[in-house]
Every structure is written in structure tokens, then in C-alpha cells.
Coordinates of C-alpha atoms in Angstrom, one line a residue:
X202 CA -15.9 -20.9 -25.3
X203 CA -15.6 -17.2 -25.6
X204 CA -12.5 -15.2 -27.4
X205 CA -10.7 -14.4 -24.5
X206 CA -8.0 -12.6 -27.0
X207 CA -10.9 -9.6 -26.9
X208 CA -10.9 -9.0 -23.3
X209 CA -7.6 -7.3 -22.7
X210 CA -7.0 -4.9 -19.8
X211 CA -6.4 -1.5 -21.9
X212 CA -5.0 1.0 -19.0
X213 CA -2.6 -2.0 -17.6
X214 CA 0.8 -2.8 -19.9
X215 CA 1.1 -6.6 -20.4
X216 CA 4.0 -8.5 -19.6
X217 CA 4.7 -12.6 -19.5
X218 CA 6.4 -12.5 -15.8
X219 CA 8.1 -10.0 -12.9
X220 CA 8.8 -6.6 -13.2
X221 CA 12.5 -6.2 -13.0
X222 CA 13.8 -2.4 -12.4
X223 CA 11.7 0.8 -12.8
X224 CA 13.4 3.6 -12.6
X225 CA 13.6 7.6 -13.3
X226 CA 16.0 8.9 -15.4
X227 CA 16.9 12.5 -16.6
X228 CA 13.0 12.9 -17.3
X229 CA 11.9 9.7 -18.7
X230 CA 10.3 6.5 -16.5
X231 CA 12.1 3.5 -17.4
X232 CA 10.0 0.1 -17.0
X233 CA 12.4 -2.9 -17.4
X234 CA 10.2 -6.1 -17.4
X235 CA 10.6 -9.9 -17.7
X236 CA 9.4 -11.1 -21.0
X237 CA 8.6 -13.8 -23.5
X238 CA 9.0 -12.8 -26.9
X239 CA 8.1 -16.0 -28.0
X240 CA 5.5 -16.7 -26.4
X241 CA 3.2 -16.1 -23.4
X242 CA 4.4 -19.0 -21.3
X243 CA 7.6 -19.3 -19.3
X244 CA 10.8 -19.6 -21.0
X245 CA 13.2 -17.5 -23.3
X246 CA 12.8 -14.5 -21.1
X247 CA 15.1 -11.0 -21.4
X248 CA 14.5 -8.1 -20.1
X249 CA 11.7 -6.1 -22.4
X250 CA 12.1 -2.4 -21.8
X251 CA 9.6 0.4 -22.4
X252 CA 9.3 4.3 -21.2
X253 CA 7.3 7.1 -20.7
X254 CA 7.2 10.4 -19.7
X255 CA 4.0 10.5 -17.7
X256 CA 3.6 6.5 -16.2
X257 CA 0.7 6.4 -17.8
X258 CA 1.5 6.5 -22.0
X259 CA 4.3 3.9 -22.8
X260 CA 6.6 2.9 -25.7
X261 CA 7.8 -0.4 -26.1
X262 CA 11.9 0.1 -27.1
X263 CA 14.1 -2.7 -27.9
X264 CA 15.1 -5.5 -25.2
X265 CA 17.4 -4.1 -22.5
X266 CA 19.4 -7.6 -21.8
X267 CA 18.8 -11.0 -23.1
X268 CA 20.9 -14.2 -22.9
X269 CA 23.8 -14.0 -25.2
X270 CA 27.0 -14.5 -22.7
X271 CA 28.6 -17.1 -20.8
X272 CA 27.2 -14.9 -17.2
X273 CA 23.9 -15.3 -18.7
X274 CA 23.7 -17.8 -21.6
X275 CA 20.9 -19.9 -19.8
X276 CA 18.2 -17.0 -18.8
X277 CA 18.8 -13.4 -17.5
X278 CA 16.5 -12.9 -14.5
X279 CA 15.4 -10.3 -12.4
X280 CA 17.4 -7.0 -10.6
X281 CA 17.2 -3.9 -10.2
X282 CA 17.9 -0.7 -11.5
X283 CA 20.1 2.5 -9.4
X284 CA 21.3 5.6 -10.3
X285 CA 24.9 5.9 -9.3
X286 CA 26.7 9.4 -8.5
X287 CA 27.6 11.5 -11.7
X288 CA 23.6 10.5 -12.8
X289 CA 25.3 6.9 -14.1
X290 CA 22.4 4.7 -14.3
X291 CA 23.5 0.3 -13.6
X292 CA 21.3 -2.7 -13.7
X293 CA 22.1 -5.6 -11.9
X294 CA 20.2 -8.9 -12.5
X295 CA 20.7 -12.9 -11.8
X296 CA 22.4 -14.5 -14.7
X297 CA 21.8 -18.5 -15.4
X298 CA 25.2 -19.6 -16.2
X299 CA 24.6 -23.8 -16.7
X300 CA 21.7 -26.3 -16.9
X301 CA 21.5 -27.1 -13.0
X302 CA 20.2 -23.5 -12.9
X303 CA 23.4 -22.1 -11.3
X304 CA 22.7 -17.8 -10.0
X305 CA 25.0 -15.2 -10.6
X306 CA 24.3 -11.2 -10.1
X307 CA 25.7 -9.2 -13.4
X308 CA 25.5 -5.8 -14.1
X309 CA 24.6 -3.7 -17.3
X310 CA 25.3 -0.1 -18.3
X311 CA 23.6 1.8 -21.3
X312 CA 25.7 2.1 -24.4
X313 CA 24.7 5.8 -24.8
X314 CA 24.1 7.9 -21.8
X315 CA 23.1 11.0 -24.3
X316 CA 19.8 8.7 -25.5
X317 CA 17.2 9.5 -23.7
X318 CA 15.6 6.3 -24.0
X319 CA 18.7 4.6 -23.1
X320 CA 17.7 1.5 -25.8
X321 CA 20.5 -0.1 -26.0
X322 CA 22.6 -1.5 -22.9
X323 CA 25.9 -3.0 -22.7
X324 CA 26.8 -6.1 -20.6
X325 CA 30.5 -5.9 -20.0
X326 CA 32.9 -9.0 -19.6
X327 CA 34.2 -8.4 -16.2
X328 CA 30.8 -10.3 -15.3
X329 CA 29.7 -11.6 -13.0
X330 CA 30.4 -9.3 -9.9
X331 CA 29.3 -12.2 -8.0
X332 CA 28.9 -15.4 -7.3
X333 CA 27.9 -17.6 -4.1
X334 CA 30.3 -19.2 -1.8
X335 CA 30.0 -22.6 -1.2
X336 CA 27.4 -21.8 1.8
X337 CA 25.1 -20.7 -0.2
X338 CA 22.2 -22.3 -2.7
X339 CA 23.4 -21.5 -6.0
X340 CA 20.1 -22.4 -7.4
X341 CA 18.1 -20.0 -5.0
X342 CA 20.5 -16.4 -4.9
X343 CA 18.9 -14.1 -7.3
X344 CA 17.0 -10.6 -7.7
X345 CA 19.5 -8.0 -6.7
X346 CA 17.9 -5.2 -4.6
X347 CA 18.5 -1.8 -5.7
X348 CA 21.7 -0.7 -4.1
X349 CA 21.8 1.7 -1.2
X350 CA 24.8 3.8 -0.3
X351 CA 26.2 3.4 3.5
X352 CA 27.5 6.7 5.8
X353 CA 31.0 4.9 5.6
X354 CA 30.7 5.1 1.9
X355 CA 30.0 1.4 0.4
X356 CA 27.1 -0.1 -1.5
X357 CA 25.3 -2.4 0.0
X358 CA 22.9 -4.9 -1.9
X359 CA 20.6 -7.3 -0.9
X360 CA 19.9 -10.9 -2.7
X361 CA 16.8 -13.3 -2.5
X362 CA 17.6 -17.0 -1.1
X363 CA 17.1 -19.8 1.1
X364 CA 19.0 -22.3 3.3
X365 CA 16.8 -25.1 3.5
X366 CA 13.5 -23.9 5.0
X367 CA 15.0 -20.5 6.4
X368 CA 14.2 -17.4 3.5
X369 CA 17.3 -15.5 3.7
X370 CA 18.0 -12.2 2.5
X371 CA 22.1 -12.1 2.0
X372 CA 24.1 -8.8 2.3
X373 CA 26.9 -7.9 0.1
X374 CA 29.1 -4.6 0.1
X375 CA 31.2 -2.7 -2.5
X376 CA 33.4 0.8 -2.1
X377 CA 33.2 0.9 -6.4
X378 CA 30.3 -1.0 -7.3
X379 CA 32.3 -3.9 -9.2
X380 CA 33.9 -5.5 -6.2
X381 CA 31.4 -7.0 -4.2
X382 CA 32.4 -8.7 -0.6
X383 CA 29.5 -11.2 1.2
X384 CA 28.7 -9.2 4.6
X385 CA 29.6 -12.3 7.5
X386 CA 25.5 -12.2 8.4
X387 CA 22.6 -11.8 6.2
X388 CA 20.5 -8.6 6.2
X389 CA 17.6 -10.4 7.2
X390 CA 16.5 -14.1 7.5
X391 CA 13.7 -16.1 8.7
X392 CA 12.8 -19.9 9.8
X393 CA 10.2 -22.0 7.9
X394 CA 9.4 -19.2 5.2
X395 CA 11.1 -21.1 2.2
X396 CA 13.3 -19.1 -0.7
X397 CA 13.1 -15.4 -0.6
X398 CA 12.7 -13.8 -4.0
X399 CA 12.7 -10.3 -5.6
X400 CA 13.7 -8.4 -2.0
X401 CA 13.1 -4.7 -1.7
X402 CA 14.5 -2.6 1.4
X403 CA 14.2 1.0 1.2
X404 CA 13.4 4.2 3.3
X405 CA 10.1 5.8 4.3
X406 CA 9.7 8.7 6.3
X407 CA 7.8 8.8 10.0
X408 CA 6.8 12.6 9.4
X409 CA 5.3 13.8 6.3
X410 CA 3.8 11.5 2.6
X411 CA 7.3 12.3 0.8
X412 CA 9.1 9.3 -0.4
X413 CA 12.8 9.0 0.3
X414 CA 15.8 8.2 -2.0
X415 CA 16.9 4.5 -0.9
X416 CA 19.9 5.5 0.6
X417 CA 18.6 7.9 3.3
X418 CA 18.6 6.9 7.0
X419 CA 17.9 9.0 10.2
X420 CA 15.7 8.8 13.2
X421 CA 12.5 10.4 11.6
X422 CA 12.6 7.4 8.9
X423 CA 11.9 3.4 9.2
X424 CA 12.8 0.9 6.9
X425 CA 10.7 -1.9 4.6
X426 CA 11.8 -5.2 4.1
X427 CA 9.4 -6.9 1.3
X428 CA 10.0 -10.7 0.2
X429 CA 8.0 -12.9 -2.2
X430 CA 7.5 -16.0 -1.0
X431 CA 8.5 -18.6 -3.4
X432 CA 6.3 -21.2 -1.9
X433 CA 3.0 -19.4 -1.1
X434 CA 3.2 -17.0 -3.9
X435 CA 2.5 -14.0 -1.8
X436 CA 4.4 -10.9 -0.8
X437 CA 5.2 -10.1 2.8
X438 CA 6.6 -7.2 4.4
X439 CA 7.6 -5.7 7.7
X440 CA 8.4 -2.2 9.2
X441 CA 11.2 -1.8 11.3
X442 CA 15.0 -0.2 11.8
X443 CA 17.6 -0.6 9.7
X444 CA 20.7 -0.8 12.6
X445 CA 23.5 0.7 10.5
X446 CA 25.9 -0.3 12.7
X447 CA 25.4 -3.7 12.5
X448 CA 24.2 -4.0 9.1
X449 CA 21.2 -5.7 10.3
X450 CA 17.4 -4.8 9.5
X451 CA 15.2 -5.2 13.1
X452 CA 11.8 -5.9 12.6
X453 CA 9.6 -3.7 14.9
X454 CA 8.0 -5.8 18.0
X455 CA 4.8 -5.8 16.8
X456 CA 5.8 -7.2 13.5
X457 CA 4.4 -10.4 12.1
X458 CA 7.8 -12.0 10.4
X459 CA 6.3 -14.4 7.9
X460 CA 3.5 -16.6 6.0
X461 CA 0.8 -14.7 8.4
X462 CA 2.4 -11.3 8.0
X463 CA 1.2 -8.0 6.2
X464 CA 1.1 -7.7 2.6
X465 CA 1.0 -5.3 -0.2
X466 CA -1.8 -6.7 -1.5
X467 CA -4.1 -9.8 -0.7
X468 CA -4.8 -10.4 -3.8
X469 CA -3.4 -11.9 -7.2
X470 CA 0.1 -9.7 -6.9
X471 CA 3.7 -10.6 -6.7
X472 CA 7.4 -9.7 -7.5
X473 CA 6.8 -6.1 -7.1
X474 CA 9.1 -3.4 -7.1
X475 CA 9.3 0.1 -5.6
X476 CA 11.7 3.1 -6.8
X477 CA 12.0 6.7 -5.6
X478 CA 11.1 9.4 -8.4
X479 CA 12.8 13.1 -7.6
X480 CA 10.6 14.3 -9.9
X481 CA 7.6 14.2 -7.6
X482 CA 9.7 13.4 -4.0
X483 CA 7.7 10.1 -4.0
X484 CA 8.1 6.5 -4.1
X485 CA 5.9 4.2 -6.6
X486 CA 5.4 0.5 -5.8
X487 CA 4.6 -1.9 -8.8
X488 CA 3.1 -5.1 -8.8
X489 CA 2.9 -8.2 -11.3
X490 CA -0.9 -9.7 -12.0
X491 CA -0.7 -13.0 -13.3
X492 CA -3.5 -14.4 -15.2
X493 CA -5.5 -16.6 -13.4
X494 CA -7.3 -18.5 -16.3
X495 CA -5.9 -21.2 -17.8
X496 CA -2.8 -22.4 -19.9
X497 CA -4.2 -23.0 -22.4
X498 CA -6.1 -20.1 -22.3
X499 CA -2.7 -17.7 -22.5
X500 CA -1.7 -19.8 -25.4
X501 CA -4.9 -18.6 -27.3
X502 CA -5.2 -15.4 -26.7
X503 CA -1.2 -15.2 -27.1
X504 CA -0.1 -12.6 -23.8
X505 CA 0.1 -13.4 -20.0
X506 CA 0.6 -11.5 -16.9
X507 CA -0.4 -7.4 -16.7
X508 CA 1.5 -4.8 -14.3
X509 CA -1.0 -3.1 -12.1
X510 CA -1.3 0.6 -11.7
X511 CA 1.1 2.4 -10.4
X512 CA 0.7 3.4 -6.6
X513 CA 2.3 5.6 -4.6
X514 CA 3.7 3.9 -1.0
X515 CA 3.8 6.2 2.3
X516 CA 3.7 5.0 6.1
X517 CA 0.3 4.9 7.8
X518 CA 0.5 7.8 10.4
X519 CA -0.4 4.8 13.0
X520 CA 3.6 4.0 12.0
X521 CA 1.8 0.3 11.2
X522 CA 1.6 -0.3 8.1
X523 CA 1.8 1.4 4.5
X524 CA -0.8 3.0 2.6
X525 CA -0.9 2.6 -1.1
X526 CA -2.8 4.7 -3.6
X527 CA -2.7 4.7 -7.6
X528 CA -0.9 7.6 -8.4
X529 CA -2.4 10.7 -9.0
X530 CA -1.6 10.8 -13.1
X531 CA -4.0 7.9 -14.1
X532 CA -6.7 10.6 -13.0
X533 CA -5.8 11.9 -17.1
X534 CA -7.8 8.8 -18.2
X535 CA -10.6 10.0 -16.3
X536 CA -13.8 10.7 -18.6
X537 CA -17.6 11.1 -18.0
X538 CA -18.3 11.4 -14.3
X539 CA -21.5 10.1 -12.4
X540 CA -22.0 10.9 -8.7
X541 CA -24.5 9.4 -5.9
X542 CA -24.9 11.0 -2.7
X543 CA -27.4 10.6 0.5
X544 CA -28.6 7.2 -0.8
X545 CA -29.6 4.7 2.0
X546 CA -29.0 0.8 1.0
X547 CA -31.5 -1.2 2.8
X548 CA -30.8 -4.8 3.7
X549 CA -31.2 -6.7 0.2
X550 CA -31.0 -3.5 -2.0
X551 CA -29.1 -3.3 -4.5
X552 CA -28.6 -0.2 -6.7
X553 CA -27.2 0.5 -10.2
X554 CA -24.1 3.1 -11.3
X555 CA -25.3 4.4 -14.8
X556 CA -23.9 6.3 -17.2
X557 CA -20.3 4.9 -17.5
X558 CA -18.6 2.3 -18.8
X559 CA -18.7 -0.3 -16.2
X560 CA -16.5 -2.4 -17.9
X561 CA -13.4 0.2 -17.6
X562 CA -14.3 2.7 -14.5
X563 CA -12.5 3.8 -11.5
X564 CA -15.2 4.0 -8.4
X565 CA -14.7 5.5 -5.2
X566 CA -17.2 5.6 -2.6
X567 CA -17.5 6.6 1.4
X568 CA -20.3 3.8 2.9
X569 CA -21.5 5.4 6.6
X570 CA -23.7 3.7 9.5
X571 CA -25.3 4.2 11.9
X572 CA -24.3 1.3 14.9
X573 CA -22.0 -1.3 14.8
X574 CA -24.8 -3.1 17.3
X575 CA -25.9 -5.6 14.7
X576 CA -22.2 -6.6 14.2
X577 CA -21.6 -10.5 13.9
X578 CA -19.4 -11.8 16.7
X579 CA -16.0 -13.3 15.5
X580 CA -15.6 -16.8 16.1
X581 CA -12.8 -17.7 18.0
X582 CA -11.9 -20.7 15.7
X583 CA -11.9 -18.8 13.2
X584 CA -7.9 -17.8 11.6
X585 CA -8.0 -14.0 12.3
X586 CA -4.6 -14.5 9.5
X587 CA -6.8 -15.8 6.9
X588 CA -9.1 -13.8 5.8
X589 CA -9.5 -15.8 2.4
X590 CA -11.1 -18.3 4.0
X591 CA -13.0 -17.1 6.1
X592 CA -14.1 -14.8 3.2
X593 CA -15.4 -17.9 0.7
X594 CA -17.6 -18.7 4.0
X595 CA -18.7 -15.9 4.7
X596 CA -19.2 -14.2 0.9
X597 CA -21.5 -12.0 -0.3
X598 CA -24.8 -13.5 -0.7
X599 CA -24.7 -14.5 2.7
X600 CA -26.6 -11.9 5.0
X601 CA -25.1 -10.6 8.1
X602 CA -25.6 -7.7 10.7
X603 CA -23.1 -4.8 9.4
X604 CA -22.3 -6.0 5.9
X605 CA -21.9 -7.3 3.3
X606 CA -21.4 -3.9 1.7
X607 CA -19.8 -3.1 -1.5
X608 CA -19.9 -2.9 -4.8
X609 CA -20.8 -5.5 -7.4
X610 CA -17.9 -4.8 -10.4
X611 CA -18.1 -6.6 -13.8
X612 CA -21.5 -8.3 -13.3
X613 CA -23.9 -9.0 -16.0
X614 CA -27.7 -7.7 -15.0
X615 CA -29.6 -10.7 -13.5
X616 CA -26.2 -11.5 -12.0
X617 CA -25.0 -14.5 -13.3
X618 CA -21.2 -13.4 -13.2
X619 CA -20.4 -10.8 -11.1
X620 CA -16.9 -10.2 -8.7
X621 CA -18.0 -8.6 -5.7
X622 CA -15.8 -5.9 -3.7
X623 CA -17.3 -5.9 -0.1
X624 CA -17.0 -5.3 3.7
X625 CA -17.8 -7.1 6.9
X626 CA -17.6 -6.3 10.4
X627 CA -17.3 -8.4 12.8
X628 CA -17.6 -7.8 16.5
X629 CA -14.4 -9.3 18.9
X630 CA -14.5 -8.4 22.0
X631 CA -13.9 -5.1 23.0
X632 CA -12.7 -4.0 19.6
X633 CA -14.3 -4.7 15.8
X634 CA -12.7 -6.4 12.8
X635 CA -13.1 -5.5 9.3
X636 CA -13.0 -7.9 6.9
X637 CA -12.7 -6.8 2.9
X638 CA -13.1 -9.2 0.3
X639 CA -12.7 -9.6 -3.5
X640 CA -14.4 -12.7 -4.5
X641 CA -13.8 -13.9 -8.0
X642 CA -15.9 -17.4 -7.6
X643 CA -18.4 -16.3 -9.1
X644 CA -17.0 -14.0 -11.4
X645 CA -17.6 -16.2 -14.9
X646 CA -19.5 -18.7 -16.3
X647 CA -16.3 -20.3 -17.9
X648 CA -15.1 -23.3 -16.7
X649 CA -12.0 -24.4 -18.2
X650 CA -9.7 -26.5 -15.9
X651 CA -6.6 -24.7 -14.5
X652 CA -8.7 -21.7 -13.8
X653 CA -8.3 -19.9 -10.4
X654 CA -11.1 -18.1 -8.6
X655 CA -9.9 -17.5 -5.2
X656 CA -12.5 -15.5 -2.1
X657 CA -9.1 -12.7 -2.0
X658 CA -9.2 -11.3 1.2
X659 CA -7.6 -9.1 4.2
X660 CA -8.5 -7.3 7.4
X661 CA -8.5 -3.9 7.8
X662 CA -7.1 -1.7 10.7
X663 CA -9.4 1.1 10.9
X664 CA -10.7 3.4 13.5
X665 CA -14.3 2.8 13.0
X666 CA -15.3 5.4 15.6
X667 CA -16.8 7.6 12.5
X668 CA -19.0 4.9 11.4
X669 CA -17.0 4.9 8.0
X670 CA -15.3 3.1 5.4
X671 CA -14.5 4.0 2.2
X672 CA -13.8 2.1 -1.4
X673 CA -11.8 2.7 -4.1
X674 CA -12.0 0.4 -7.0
X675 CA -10.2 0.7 -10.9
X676 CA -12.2 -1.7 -13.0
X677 CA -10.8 -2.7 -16.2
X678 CA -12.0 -5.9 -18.7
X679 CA -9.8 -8.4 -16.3
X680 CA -9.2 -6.4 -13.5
X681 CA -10.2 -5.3 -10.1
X682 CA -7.9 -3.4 -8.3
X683 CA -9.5 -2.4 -5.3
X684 CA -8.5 0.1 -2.3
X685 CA -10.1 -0.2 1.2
X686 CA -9.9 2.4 3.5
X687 CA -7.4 4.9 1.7
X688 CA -5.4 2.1 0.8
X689 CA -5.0 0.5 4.2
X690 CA -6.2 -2.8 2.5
X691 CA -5.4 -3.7 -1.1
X692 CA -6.8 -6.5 -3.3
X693 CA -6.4 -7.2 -6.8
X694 CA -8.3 -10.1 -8.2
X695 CA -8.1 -11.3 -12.4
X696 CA -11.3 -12.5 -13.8
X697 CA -12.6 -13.6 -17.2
X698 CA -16.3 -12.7 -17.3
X699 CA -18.1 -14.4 -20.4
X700 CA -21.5 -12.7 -20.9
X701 CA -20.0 -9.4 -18.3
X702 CA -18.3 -7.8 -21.3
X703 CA -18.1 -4.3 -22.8
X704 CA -21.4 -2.6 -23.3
X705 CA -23.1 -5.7 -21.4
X706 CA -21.6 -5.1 -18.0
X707 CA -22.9 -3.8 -14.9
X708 CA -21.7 -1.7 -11.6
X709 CA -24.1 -2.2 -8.3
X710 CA -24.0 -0.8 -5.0
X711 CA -25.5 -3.2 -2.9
X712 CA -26.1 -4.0 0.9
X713 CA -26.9 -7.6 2.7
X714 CA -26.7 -6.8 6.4
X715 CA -29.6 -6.0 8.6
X716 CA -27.7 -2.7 9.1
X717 CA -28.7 0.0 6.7
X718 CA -25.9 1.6 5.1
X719 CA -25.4 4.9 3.7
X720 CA -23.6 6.1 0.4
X721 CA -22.1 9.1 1.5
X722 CA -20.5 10.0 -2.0
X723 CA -20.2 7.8 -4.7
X724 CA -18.3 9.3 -7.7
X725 CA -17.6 6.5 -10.6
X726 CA -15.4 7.6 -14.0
X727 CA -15.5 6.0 -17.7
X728 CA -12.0 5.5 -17.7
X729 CA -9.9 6.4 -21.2
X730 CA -7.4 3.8 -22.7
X731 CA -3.7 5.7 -22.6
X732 CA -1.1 5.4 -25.5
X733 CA 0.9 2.0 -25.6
X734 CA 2.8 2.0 -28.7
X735 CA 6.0 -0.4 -29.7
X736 CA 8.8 0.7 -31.4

């Protein structure tokens, strides 16, 4: 049995559960963040509260809400944060008002606006705003959206829920923000997709990578509807148009509305959040990692649960899909720098990055080739939905015609842990399919039971016409966060390496398809460990 309290992620801020309401605020990031003080298993959560001025270097200030009032005397949930005219910041978040779990939205509002940490919030007595009707599940109506403001001038919010089977996000509207009124139809709802939690809608523009405050609507702009999906503990979302005359969010016809839909990210990554920061006319998405060891593992090394880098969201110029990207400030924690260019990967090579620390390094590497000739042919039994499974079939000691090709993150030197980052391409008639995986089954010797090593996996809509692909990985301790194709294709996989630690681990390149493949560039960073500091 290995410490596992020694093998904390130092670039990633630990939390016990969601991410509630980031938000920008008269210079100063705001993460607000559900929290166990008590311990790092569920229960006794508030909302924890930390800023910073750069995303990257955090302080921990006191708790922002916690259970204290009748609205909320059973558990305060999670919500979201806007900025209302006159630079008035609100929180709204699901209050648990009894033991039968009973959801209520309430609001908050900071007790000193001239603060500029804003540390203390106040959680008025006119709560709660509001409460479900008696057609609605009381025990699943929680996670206010961030609020948008209509052309007709009321605020519209959106709430997670579920009728039966069908995931439901509900519509409410308010001319003053206090006096909320159930729109007659949902926003959005779906058959067979179970209880919709932490919803985000919100804006991105069709020309240009600027984000868009969440109120904004036009014709050069779709919307986003994300939902995490209570029962398969993934995050779907869709593109489409937000009809403003009907109130009603329209997925696009080429949409996928459900379990086998696009994601964020295929990998361990849920509840996430976006916000739009002015500062930098963008929008950031943030993600919750859970652990993926087990209980009785959290209890020992006494935290649970990270946040994942910060990335900034944009539409794919195909008007597909989203790209994501960390943002552009954890390049700061960039140190010594080691670059491989030119260098051909024969089939069964394997080649090793020197010179950083491979245990904390962010990697990002263009693989070329030559022909996609040798390409495997797609099976037509296969799930083209699921690339998970297909990826623990096909993984990557398993030789095929282009790919596997990757890298090998957080392995020890003869390989006997190792979490491989890789692609395949597959041949489907007339077009290919690219298949990205981040396999953490054989990612430690460890074998504790309740431990989850899952093949993570996703497709990847590229043009493949350049014979190119590239990688982006940020390795850290318990982390891979990994990019495919600019961000097309995001995975993020926890693993617990026992003998892959600190000065022991190992980065590879490797190649195990007949195809040879090419590093094109290859530039790897030690990466720094930022400020985290508690008041």
C-alpha cells in the first residue's frame, strides 16, 4: 500500500464535489465550489469560495453560503453566479428545506460590495424565490443556470430536473429578479435521458473565437445547451437556436439529443460550468474530476475531487461542435523546455522525452503520415457511439495499420504502469474515423477494490486530408488532461500510479501500427506548481 496522501495534483485546486458559480468581478476571478469541510466524502457541504487575479494563483477565503436557514437548513447545493446591471453580483443555488430532500432555488448577495474579495455573503429572508409546483419533482429541481436577460426585459433561468424518465430543463422568468413565474413549457426536455443536473445555456459566436456575455442573441451566434446526466454520469451538449420568441431552445438537425450525444469531455469530468470574462472577451468552461480510487482511499489521504484546468470554449468553424483549450495563463507555470522534431516512430518504437519532469509536464505534439492505406476497416458491429469500448479492445499494445500512436504519460521505465494517450484510424467506407483514447487500465499496480480504470475514449472529427493530428497533454501526479486535435476531442482520466511517481516517472512517444509515423514537433514543459494559499 503506497501513501496516496503524497501524490496530490499541484497545478489543479481540490475540492470534495461540483463547481458551483465562477465568476469575474471588478478584477478578481471568483471560484465558488461545493465542499466538505469535514471531510472528503459527501455530506455537510456549503459553498467554499476562493479567488484570484490570474486563474492560475488562488486564495482560499471564508465559505460563501452554508446551511444555517430554514430555505437551506438541510444542504445548500449548487447555482450559479450573474452580474446584474449596476455591477450587482447574485448567487442563486438549490436549498434542501426537509429530510425527503425537498429543492428550492435561493439567492445570496455579498454583504460588502466595496471588498474586493467579496468574503462574506448575505442570504436574505425573502427566500426562497422559488419553489416547484405540484407538477414538478421536488426532489430532482436544482442547479440554477446563470440568468440571461430577454429583449423584452425579464430574466430568464433555467433549472435541472426530471419527470420520470424525460431530463427536463424548466424555464422560469422575472422582470426584478425576486419574482420568479414558471414559463408554461420547459426550455428544453428530452425522453429516456433521466434527471438533468447542473444545466448551462449560453451564447457563442458563428464568426470570430470571442466569447459572448450570456445574454447576447443575434443571427451570427448559436446557443449551447449542456446537461449532466444524473444516471450515466457524463455531460452532454448540443448546438442549436435559441427561438426567442417562443422561449424554446432548438437543437440543430444534425444534433445527437442524448446518452450518445457530444460531450465536453470523454473522460472522468462532470458538473461543469462556463462563465464569460470581459476581461479577455472570452468564455472559460470548468470541469469537476472526481477521484477514481477508492473510498477508502479519500478517507486516508483526507481530500477528494480536483477542478481541471481552465479552458477556453469557442465553436468549431465547421459550426459542429466546440473546441476547448486550457487557457493561455497556465503557460506562467511553464519551465524547462525540451523539443523533438523530424523523428520517424517505426512500428514497435518507442522513444523517451528527457529532461523534464514527467511527472508534472504539459506536452504538445503534431504526429504526420504518410497514407492512410494501412488503415484498419471499422467493423460494422461495432458502436461508432462508444468509443470506450471499443477502446479497451482495441488498446494500446494491440498493433494495428495507422496507430496506435501517442504518448505513454506517467509510466515507470520497463512499463509496468503507464496511462497511454493514443490515436487510431480506422477506415469506414468512403470516409476515416479517428479514435482517441486515454486508457487508465493499466495505469497502477494498486488494486484496492472500488477503484476505477476505465479505456476513456471519443472520436474525433478531423479533416485528415493533411495526414495530421496533433496532441496536447497537461500531466500532473493524478492527472491526464489530454487535447486531441486542437481540442476537438477532450479526455481527462485520474490515475494513482504506485512505482510511476516523482523523479521515477517516464514520458514515451511510441508507435504500434505498421504505418510509420512522424513527430513533426514535439515540445514538452516541466510545469511549475502556482500559489494556493487559505486564508
Amino acid at each position: 500500500m503506497f501513501d496516496t496522501s503524497t501524490k496530490i495534483a499541484k497545478i489543479y485546486i481540490m475540492i470534495n464535489l461540483f463547481l458551483t458559480g465562477p465568476m469575474y468581478y471588478n478584477g478578481i476571478y471568483h471560484l465558488f465550489y461545493q465542499y466538505n469541510p469535514k471531510g472528503s466524502v459527501w455530506g455537510n457541504i456549503v459553498w467554499a469560495h476562493s479567488v484570484s487575479k490570474d486563474l492560475i494563483n488562488w486564495e482560499k477565503v471564508e465559505h460563501a453560503i452554508f446551511p444555517s436557514k430554514p430555505f437551506d437548513q438541510y444542504g445548500t447545493w449548487s447555482g450559479s453566479a450573474t452580474v446584474l446591471p449596476g455591477n450587482k453580483p447574485v448567487i442563486m443555488y438549490t436549498g434542501i428545506i426537509d429530510q425527503n430532500n425537498t429543492q428550492v432555488q435561493n439567492y445570496a448577495i455579498p454583504a460588502n460590495l466595496s471588498d474586493p474579495y467579496l468574503r462574506v455573503w448575505i442570504k436574505p429572508d425573502d427566500n426562497p424565490l422559488v419553489k416547484a409546483n405540484e407538477f414538478i419533482n421536488k426532489t430532482s429541481f436544482r442547479d440554477p443556470t446563470t440568468a440571461w436577460l430577454g429583449r423584452d426585459g425579464k430574466w430568464r433561468i433555467s433549472i435541472g430536473g426530471r419527470m420520470k424518465h424525460r431530463g427536463i430543463a424548466h424555464l422560469y422568468r422575472s422582470r426584478d429578479f425576486l419574482h420568479w413565474v414558471k414559463a408554461k413549457h420547459p426550455l428544453h426536455s428530452v425522453a429516456g435521458t433521466g434527471n438533468w443536473e447542473c444545466p448551462d445555456f449560453f451564447p457563442v459566436s458563428v464568426q470570430g473565437t470571442n466569447g459572448l456575455d450570456t445574454s447576447v442573441m443575434g443571427e451570427n451566434v448559436k446557443h449551447v445547451l449542456k446537461v449532466s446526466l444524473d444516471v450515466t454520469r457524463y455531460e452532454y451538449y448540443t448546438l442549436g437556436m435559441y427561438d426567442t420568441t417562443k422561449d424554446r431552445y432548438i437543437p440543430d438537425k444534425d444534433m445527437v439529443d442524448g446518452w450518445k450525444g457530444l460531450r465536453y469531455d470523454y473522460g472522468n469530468f462532470y458538473a461543469s460550468k462556463s462563465f464569460f470574462d470581459p476581461a479577455k472577451n472570452r468564455r472559460i468552461l470548468w470541469g469537476w474530476a472526481n477521484e477514481s480510487d477508492a473510498v477508502i482511499d479519500d478517507i486516508r489521504k483526507g481530500w477528494a475531487g480536483i477542478q481541471v484546468i481552465p479552458r477556453t470554449i469557442v465553436l468549431d468553424p465547421n459550426g459542429k461542435q466546440l473546441l476547448q483549450w486550457p487557457i493561455e495563463e497556465i503557460q506562467a507555470l511553464r519551465g524547462k523546455k525540451v523539443e523533438v522534431r523530424d523523428k520517424k516512430l517505426e512500428k514497435g518504437e518507442r522513444i523517451e522525452i528527457k529532461g523534464i519532469t514527467a511527472a508534472q509536464a504539459d506536452v504538445e505534439i503534431i504526429f504526420t503520415f504518410e497514407s492512410l492505406d494501412k488503415a484498419e476497416t471499422f467493423d460494422p458491429s461495432w458502436d461508432r457511439y462508444d468509443g470506450q469500448n471499443l477502446c479497451s479492445q482495441k488498446g494500446s499494445t494491440v498493433q494495428g495499420g495507422v496507430g496506435p500512436f501517442g504518448l505513454l504519460t506517467l509510466a515507470t521505465e520497463n512499463l509496468e504502469e503507464y496511462t497511454p494517450v493514443f490515436f487510431r484510424i480506422f477506415k469506414d467506407q468512403e470516409k476515416h474515423l479517428v479514435l482517441m483514447c486515454s486508457d487508465a487500465s493499466r495505469s497502477s499496480l494498486y488494486n484496492e477494490t472500488g477503484t476505477y480504470r476505465p479505456s476513456f475514449a471519443g472520436f474525433v472529427d478531423v479533416d485528415l486530408s493533411h495526414k495530421k493530428l496533433s496532441l496536447r497533454s497537461l500531466i500532473d501526479h493524478s492527472v491526464v488532461e489530454s487535447f486531441g486535435a486542437r481540442g476537438k476531442t477532450c479526455i481527462t482520466s485520474r490515475v494513482y500510479p504506485t512505482l510511476a511517481i516523482y523523479d521515477n516517472t517516464h514520458l514515451y512517444a511510441f508507435n504500434n501500427g505498421t504505418e510509420t509515423i512522424k513527430i513533426e514537433t514535439l515540445k514538452a514543459w516541466s510545469m511549475n506548481k502556482p500559489n494556493l494559499m487559505n486564508h
